[in-house]
Structure formats: C-alpha cells, structure tokens
Amino acid sequence: MTRYLTVGLLAEGPEDEIFLGTVAVRQLKELASHHSGHFDVGDTPLRGRYSTARTAHEQICAEAADLAEDCDLLLIHNDHRERNKIEKIRQDVVLPSHCRIVGVVPVRETEAWLLADGPLLGSLPGAVPAHIPAGARDVEKTADPKALLARVLPGGDSRELAGFLGERVDLDRLRTLPAYQMWCAELTAALKELRFL
C-alpha cells in the first residue's frame, strides 16, 4: 500500500522557498522511486507565512507547531551562519508523533546550491560562463554565493531563476555537495523513523 507524505517548509526568503520546495519534492520523489514507491508526495510543500530569518523565534515556533499538525516532514531552512536556529526550534516545539523536523542548511547560502549545475547555468541566456564555478563542489568554497550568482546571471529575476533551477538542477550534481549529502542523510533517517522507508 502506498502512503502519502505531507511536507511543510519554513524558509528564510521567497527565493529559498521556491528553490528548496521544488528540489525537496524532486529529491523525495526520487527516494520513493528507489524504495519501490512505498510513498508518494505532492508537488508543492505546505508553506509557512513567515521568514525564518526575519521573524521572532516565538512566532516561528508557533508557525512550526501549526504546520507540524498537518505534516509528516517539516523542513526548516536557515543559511549556514544561522544553523543554531533550527536546533532551538527543535528544542522549543512539541511535535506530534507523526512529524519530524529536518533542517535544510546549505553552506553559506541557498545560492550555493543554485550554482551547483554549471552546465545548466551556462546554457541560460545572458550567462557569463567565466564566473561559473569549475565544479559543483567548488560552490561550497565560494565566500558569497549570492553575489557570484548575480555575476553569472546579471540582471535576472531571482524568483524566476529559483523556480527554473529548482525544476531543472541536476540532483546528482547537488549530491556531490557535503551540505546536500548531510541533508539527504537527515531526510532519509527521518523517513525511516516514520516508516516511509
């Protein structure tokens, strides 16, 4: 029997929400297909109303508790320098037994993950190939991924780009990144705890 997995997402900003929500669904669907389709997941995560970067901790905790009631997995995104916020939410939110929190913490910023697929970026109109990192793993060494992405694709609409790359980024390239590997490992562990895998 196939179970349905409900996913929620709290992110720092709208671009993060667009990109990470799409990538999370793709990654979860791939995990399901590798495990004989024991679960299915919808195309869009349930989303919070508030930014994890600009909202008071108590309000984020209340939002997380509300979303957790309707979710099996609650993905909470913060950039690397804010990693401790996720642990504080885990400590302060009482989750229902059917839900697990999984942190999504790219090294530096989410834009590092947007930069992971050099060939895809290079194929976009207006791309400046000279600024594209040589290899996927190089993106996590970039001091300012957001600024680098702006140099690679100057003048682009950041939300539109986040959606486009979220739908098309090569997940195998993302899986070469240590931070992405850690996220996938935590995701898999949570799915096993919940008996989806």
PDB file of C-alpha atoms in Angstrom:
ATOM      1  CA  MET A   1       0.000   0.000   0.000  1.00  0.00           C
ATOM      2  CA  THR A   2       1.326   3.459  -0.943  1.00  0.00           C
ATOM      3  CA  ARG A   3       1.369   6.095   1.786  1.00  0.00           C
ATOM      4  CA  TYR A   4       1.120   9.815   1.174  1.00  0.00           C
ATOM      5  CA  LEU A   5       3.884  12.011   2.600  1.00  0.00           C
ATOM      6  CA  THR A   6       2.940  15.566   3.539  1.00  0.00           C
ATOM      7  CA  VAL A   7       5.804  18.052   3.600  1.00  0.00           C
ATOM      8  CA  GLY A   8       5.945  21.535   5.119  1.00  0.00           C
ATOM      9  CA  LEU A   9       8.600  24.190   4.577  1.00  0.00           C
ATOM     10  CA  LEU A  10       9.748  27.232   6.521  1.00  0.00           C
ATOM     11  CA  ALA A  11      12.481  29.198   4.725  1.00  0.00           C
ATOM     12  CA  GLU A  12      14.458  32.402   5.076  1.00  0.00           C
ATOM     13  CA  GLY A  13      13.191  34.094   1.930  1.00  0.00           C
ATOM     14  CA  PRO A  14      10.920  33.689  -1.109  1.00  0.00           C
ATOM     15  CA  GLU A  15      13.701  32.532  -3.457  1.00  0.00           C
ATOM     16  CA  ASP A  16      14.825  29.955  -0.884  1.00  0.00           C
ATOM     17  CA  GLU A  17      11.239  28.750  -0.527  1.00  0.00           C
ATOM     18  CA  ILE A  18      10.751  28.415  -4.293  1.00  0.00           C
ATOM     19  CA  PHE A  19      14.037  26.621  -4.973  1.00  0.00           C
ATOM     20  CA  LEU A  20      14.163  24.409  -1.878  1.00  0.00           C
ATOM     21  CA  GLY A  21      10.480  23.472  -2.066  1.00  0.00           C
ATOM     22  CA  THR A  22      10.892  22.258  -5.642  1.00  0.00           C
ATOM     23  CA  VAL A  23      14.189  20.462  -5.004  1.00  0.00           C
ATOM     24  CA  ALA A  24      12.811  18.811  -1.842  1.00  0.00           C
ATOM     25  CA  VAL A  25       9.832  17.382  -3.716  1.00  0.00           C
ATOM     26  CA  ARG A  26      12.097  16.104  -6.511  1.00  0.00           C
ATOM     27  CA  GLN A  27      14.503  14.513  -4.004  1.00  0.00           C
ATOM     28  CA  LEU A  28      11.670  12.894  -2.050  1.00  0.00           C
ATOM     29  CA  LYS A  29      10.097  11.510  -5.228  1.00  0.00           C
ATOM     30  CA  GLU A  30      13.449  10.055  -6.194  1.00  0.00           C
ATOM     31  CA  LEU A  31      13.807   8.442  -2.757  1.00  0.00           C
ATOM     32  CA  ALA A  32      10.315   6.980  -3.123  1.00  0.00           C
ATOM     33  CA  SER A  33      11.114   5.534  -6.543  1.00  0.00           C
ATOM     34  CA  HIS A  34      14.315   3.925  -5.209  1.00  0.00           C
ATOM     35  CA  HIS A  35      12.284   2.231  -2.471  1.00  0.00           C
ATOM     36  CA  SER A  36       9.633   0.628  -4.673  1.00  0.00           C
ATOM     37  CA  GLY A  37       7.261   3.569  -4.383  1.00  0.00           C
ATOM     38  CA  HIS A  38       6.193   2.910  -0.777  1.00  0.00           C
ATOM     39  CA  PHE A  39       5.160   6.542  -0.520  1.00  0.00           C
ATOM     40  CA  ASP A  40       4.058   9.399  -2.711  1.00  0.00           C
ATOM     41  CA  VAL A  41       4.495  13.123  -2.176  1.00  0.00           C
ATOM     42  CA  GLY A  42       2.610  16.112  -3.539  1.00  0.00           C
ATOM     43  CA  ASP A  43       4.174  18.613  -5.912  1.00  0.00           C
ATOM     44  CA  THR A  44       4.095  21.553  -3.511  1.00  0.00           C
ATOM     45  CA  PRO A  45       5.042  21.651   0.183  1.00  0.00           C
ATOM     46  CA  LEU A  46       2.792  23.387   2.687  1.00  0.00           C
ATOM     47  CA  ARG A  47       4.434  26.727   3.333  1.00  0.00           C
ATOM     48  CA  GLY A  48       4.703  28.960   6.326  1.00  0.00           C
ATOM     49  CA  ARG A  49       3.837  32.636   6.291  1.00  0.00           C
ATOM     50  CA  TYR A  50       6.968  33.908   7.962  1.00  0.00           C
ATOM     51  CA  SER A  51      10.665  34.151   7.165  1.00  0.00           C
ATOM     52  CA  THR A  52      12.922  32.120   9.441  1.00  0.00           C
ATOM     53  CA  ALA A  53      15.465  34.947   9.175  1.00  0.00           C
ATOM     54  CA  ARG A  54      13.286  37.958   9.959  1.00  0.00           C
ATOM     55  CA  THR A  55      10.701  36.640  12.415  1.00  0.00           C
ATOM     56  CA  ALA A  56      10.873  36.337  16.187  1.00  0.00           C
ATOM     57  CA  HIS A  57      11.724  32.887  17.491  1.00  0.00           C
ATOM     58  CA  GLU A  58       8.408  32.516  19.355  1.00  0.00           C
ATOM     59  CA  GLN A  59       6.428  33.299  16.191  1.00  0.00           C
ATOM     60  CA  ILE A  60       8.470  30.818  14.123  1.00  0.00           C
ATOM     61  CA  CYS A  61       7.922  28.164  16.802  1.00  0.00           C
ATOM     62  CA  ALA A  62       4.165  28.796  16.693  1.00  0.00           C
ATOM     63  CA  GLU A  63       4.221  28.552  12.894  1.00  0.00           C
ATOM     64  CA  ALA A  64       6.258  25.328  13.047  1.00  0.00           C
ATOM     65  CA  ALA A  65       3.831  23.803  15.560  1.00  0.00           C
ATOM     66  CA  ASP A  66       0.861  24.708  13.334  1.00  0.00           C
ATOM     67  CA  LEU A  67       2.462  23.243  10.210  1.00  0.00           C
ATOM     68  CA  ALA A  68       3.597  20.124  12.080  1.00  0.00           C
ATOM     69  CA  GLU A  69      -0.023  19.216  12.788  1.00  0.00           C
ATOM     70  CA  ASP A  70      -0.570  18.713   9.039  1.00  0.00           C
ATOM     71  CA  CYS A  71       2.877  17.419   8.021  1.00  0.00           C
ATOM     72  CA  ASP A  72       4.947  14.280   8.251  1.00  0.00           C
ATOM     73  CA  LEU A  73       8.148  16.196   7.493  1.00  0.00           C
ATOM     74  CA  LEU A  74       8.717  19.824   8.352  1.00  0.00           C
ATOM     75  CA  LEU A  75      11.719  21.235   6.506  1.00  0.00           C
ATOM     76  CA  ILE A  76      13.236  24.282   8.157  1.00  0.00           C
ATOM     77  CA  HIS A  77      15.777  26.303   6.204  1.00  0.00           C
ATOM     78  CA  ASN A  78      18.442  28.596   7.527  1.00  0.00           C
ATOM     79  CA  ASP A  79      21.727  29.581   5.967  1.00  0.00           C
ATOM     80  CA  HIS A  80      24.902  28.175   7.498  1.00  0.00           C
ATOM     81  CA  ARG A  81      25.529  31.099   9.868  1.00  0.00           C
ATOM     82  CA  GLU A  82      22.028  30.614  11.341  1.00  0.00           C
ATOM     83  CA  ARG A  83      22.233  26.818  11.775  1.00  0.00           C
ATOM     84  CA  ASN A  84      21.642  27.050  15.534  1.00  0.00           C
ATOM     85  CA  LYS A  85      18.141  28.464  14.978  1.00  0.00           C
ATOM     86  CA  ILE A  86      16.920  25.070  13.741  1.00  0.00           C
ATOM     87  CA  GLU A  87      18.186  23.299  16.854  1.00  0.00           C
ATOM     88  CA  LYS A  88      16.482  25.901  19.042  1.00  0.00           C
ATOM     89  CA  ILE A  89      13.181  25.324  17.196  1.00  0.00           C
ATOM     90  CA  ARG A  90      13.599  21.557  17.676  1.00  0.00           C
ATOM     91  CA  GLN A  91      14.045  22.119  21.403  1.00  0.00           C
ATOM     92  CA  ASP A  92      11.133  24.521  21.792  1.00  0.00           C
ATOM     93  CA  VAL A  93       8.429  22.949  19.604  1.00  0.00           C
ATOM     94  CA  VAL A  94       6.490  19.915  20.798  1.00  0.00           C
ATOM     95  CA  LEU A  95       5.871  17.885  17.663  1.00  0.00           C
ATOM     96  CA  PRO A  96       3.046  15.439  17.120  1.00  0.00           C
ATOM     97  CA  SER A  97       4.320  11.855  16.920  1.00  0.00           C
ATOM     98  CA  HIS A  98       3.684  11.727  13.156  1.00  0.00           C
ATOM     99  CA  CYS A  99       6.056  14.635  12.316  1.00  0.00           C
ATOM    100  CA  ARG A 100       9.820  15.159  12.174  1.00  0.00           C
ATOM    101  CA  ILE A 101      11.787  18.366  11.648  1.00  0.00           C
ATOM    102  CA  VAL A 102      14.568  18.184   9.072  1.00  0.00           C
ATOM    103  CA  GLY A 103      16.998  21.088   8.782  1.00  0.00           C
ATOM    104  CA  VAL A 104      17.996  22.396   5.352  1.00  0.00           C
ATOM    105  CA  VAL A 105      21.316  24.199   5.764  1.00  0.00           C
ATOM    106  CA  PRO A 106      23.355  24.976   2.641  1.00  0.00           C
ATOM    107  CA  VAL A 107      26.933  26.117   3.195  1.00  0.00           C
ATOM    108  CA  ARG A 108      26.861  29.912   3.206  1.00  0.00           C
ATOM    109  CA  GLU A 109      23.544  30.486   1.348  1.00  0.00           C
ATOM    110  CA  THR A 110      20.983  28.614  -0.774  1.00  0.00           C
ATOM    111  CA  GLU A 111      22.548  30.278  -3.824  1.00  0.00           C
ATOM    112  CA  ALA A 112      25.459  27.836  -3.430  1.00  0.00           C
ATOM    113  CA  TRP A 113      23.044  25.060  -4.376  1.00  0.00           C
ATOM    114  CA  LEU A 114      21.698  27.156  -7.273  1.00  0.00           C
ATOM    115  CA  LEU A 115      25.266  27.350  -8.590  1.00  0.00           C
ATOM    116  CA  ALA A 116      25.893  23.586  -8.439  1.00  0.00           C
ATOM    117  CA  ASP A 117      24.858  22.774 -12.021  1.00  0.00           C
ATOM    118  CA  GLY A 118      27.389  24.665 -14.136  1.00  0.00           C
ATOM    119  CA  PRO A 119      26.279  23.221 -17.494  1.00  0.00           C
ATOM    120  CA  LEU A 120      22.669  24.243 -16.816  1.00  0.00           C
ATOM    121  CA  LEU A 121      23.710  27.754 -15.774  1.00  0.00           C
ATOM    122  CA  GLY A 122      25.954  28.089 -18.825  1.00  0.00           C
ATOM    123  CA  SER A 123      23.055  27.224 -21.116  1.00  0.00           C
ATOM    124  CA  LEU A 124      20.929  30.139 -19.897  1.00  0.00           C
ATOM    125  CA  PRO A 125      20.635  33.300 -21.994  1.00  0.00           C
ATOM    126  CA  GLY A 126      22.862  36.066 -20.658  1.00  0.00           C
ATOM    127  CA  ALA A 127      25.029  33.735 -18.568  1.00  0.00           C
ATOM    128  CA  VAL A 128      28.671  34.745 -18.095  1.00  0.00           C
ATOM    129  CA  PRO A 129      30.496  31.384 -18.283  1.00  0.00           C
ATOM    130  CA  ALA A 130      33.759  32.824 -16.922  1.00  0.00           C
ATOM    131  CA  HIS A 131      32.102  33.250 -13.497  1.00  0.00           C
ATOM    132  CA  ILE A 132      30.613  29.731 -13.281  1.00  0.00           C
ATOM    133  CA  PRO A 133      32.488  27.582 -10.721  1.00  0.00           C
ATOM    134  CA  ALA A 134      34.612  24.894 -12.368  1.00  0.00           C
ATOM    135  CA  GLY A 135      32.979  22.028 -10.468  1.00  0.00           C
ATOM    136  CA  ALA A 136      29.893  21.503  -8.353  1.00  0.00           C
ATOM    137  CA  ARG A 137      31.913  21.072  -5.158  1.00  0.00           C
ATOM    138  CA  ASP A 138      33.597  24.448  -5.709  1.00  0.00           C
ATOM    139  CA  VAL A 139      30.350  26.263  -4.929  1.00  0.00           C
ATOM    140  CA  GLU A 140      30.643  25.497  -1.217  1.00  0.00           C
ATOM    141  CA  LYS A 141      34.042  27.228  -1.180  1.00  0.00           C
ATOM    142  CA  THR A 142      32.530  30.445  -2.530  1.00  0.00           C
ATOM    143  CA  ALA A 143      32.535  33.191   0.103  1.00  0.00           C
ATOM    144  CA  ASP A 144      29.460  34.979  -1.302  1.00  0.00           C
ATOM    145  CA  PRO A 145      27.294  32.654  -3.447  1.00  0.00           C
ATOM    146  CA  LYS A 146      24.552  35.275  -3.839  1.00  0.00           C
ATOM    147  CA  ALA A 147      26.974  37.803  -5.349  1.00  0.00           C
ATOM    148  CA  LEU A 148      28.542  35.128  -7.562  1.00  0.00           C
ATOM    149  CA  LEU A 149      25.132  34.070  -8.887  1.00  0.00           C
ATOM    150  CA  ALA A 150      24.420  37.719  -9.738  1.00  0.00           C
ATOM    151  CA  ARG A 151      27.696  37.842 -11.711  1.00  0.00           C
ATOM    152  CA  VAL A 152      26.906  34.566 -13.503  1.00  0.00           C
ATOM    153  CA  LEU A 153      23.416  35.756 -14.475  1.00  0.00           C
ATOM    154  CA  PRO A 154      23.378  39.555 -14.280  1.00  0.00           C
ATOM    155  CA  GLY A 155      20.006  41.273 -14.267  1.00  0.00           C
ATOM    156  CA  GLY A 156      17.937  38.106 -13.892  1.00  0.00           C
ATOM    157  CA  ASP A 157      14.719  37.841 -11.890  1.00  0.00           C
ATOM    158  CA  SER A 158      15.799  35.963  -8.747  1.00  0.00           C
ATOM    159  CA  ARG A 159      12.428  34.300  -8.099  1.00  0.00           C
ATOM    160  CA  GLU A 160      12.033  33.182 -11.691  1.00  0.00           C
ATOM    161  CA  LEU A 161      15.594  31.832 -11.652  1.00  0.00           C
ATOM    162  CA  ALA A 162      14.982  29.984  -8.368  1.00  0.00           C
ATOM    163  CA  GLY A 163      11.929  28.272  -9.868  1.00  0.00           C
ATOM    164  CA  PHE A 164      13.680  27.397 -13.124  1.00  0.00           C
ATOM    165  CA  LEU A 165      16.771  25.969 -11.422  1.00  0.00           C
ATOM    166  CA  GLY A 166      14.720  24.141  -8.779  1.00  0.00           C
ATOM    167  CA  GLU A 167      12.883  22.274 -11.536  1.00  0.00           C
ATOM    168  CA  ARG A 168      15.989  21.500 -13.605  1.00  0.00           C
ATOM    169  CA  VAL A 169      19.112  21.360 -11.420  1.00  0.00           C
ATOM    170  CA  ASP A 170      20.864  18.000 -11.721  1.00  0.00           C
ATOM    171  CA  LEU A 171      20.262  16.243  -8.391  1.00  0.00           C
ATOM    172  CA  ASP A 172      23.375  14.117  -8.941  1.00  0.00           C
ATOM    173  CA  ARG A 173      25.439  17.312  -9.023  1.00  0.00           C
ATOM    174  CA  LEU A 174      23.750  18.542  -5.844  1.00  0.00           C
ATOM    175  CA  ARG A 175      24.515  15.216  -4.175  1.00  0.00           C
ATOM    176  CA  THR A 176      28.251  15.894  -4.608  1.00  0.00           C
ATOM    177  CA  LEU A 177      27.944  18.774  -2.109  1.00  0.00           C
ATOM    178  CA  PRO A 178      28.655  17.799   1.511  1.00  0.00           C
ATOM    179  CA  ALA A 179      25.851  20.015   2.890  1.00  0.00           C
ATOM    180  CA  TYR A 180      23.366  18.455   0.468  1.00  0.00           C
ATOM    181  CA  GLN A 181      24.598  14.973   1.401  1.00  0.00           C
ATOM    182  CA  MET A 182      24.025  15.787   5.083  1.00  0.00           C
ATOM    183  CA  TRP A 183      20.501  16.987   4.280  1.00  0.00           C
ATOM    184  CA  CYS A 184      19.733  13.809   2.303  1.00  0.00           C
ATOM    185  CA  ALA A 185      21.050  11.669   5.166  1.00  0.00           C
ATOM    186  CA  GLU A 186      18.860  13.500   7.694  1.00  0.00           C
ATOM    187  CA  LEU A 187      15.895  13.270   5.337  1.00  0.00           C
ATOM    188  CA  THR A 188      16.396   9.521   4.908  1.00  0.00           C
ATOM    189  CA  ALA A 189      16.769   8.986   8.666  1.00  0.00           C
ATOM    190  CA  ALA A 190      13.508  10.878   9.328  1.00  0.00           C
ATOM    191  CA  LEU A 191      11.659   8.854   6.675  1.00  0.00           C
ATOM    192  CA  LYS A 192      12.937   5.645   8.260  1.00  0.00           C
ATOM    193  CA  GLU A 193      11.805   6.781  11.714  1.00  0.00           C
ATOM    194  CA  LEU A 194       8.372   7.497  10.285  1.00  0.00           C
ATOM    195  CA  ARG A 195       8.394   4.126   8.456  1.00  0.00           C
ATOM    196  CA  PHE A 196       8.089   5.631   4.996  1.00  0.00           C
ATOM    197  CA  LEU A 197      11.298   3.780   4.084  1.00  0.00           C
TER     198      LEU A 197
END
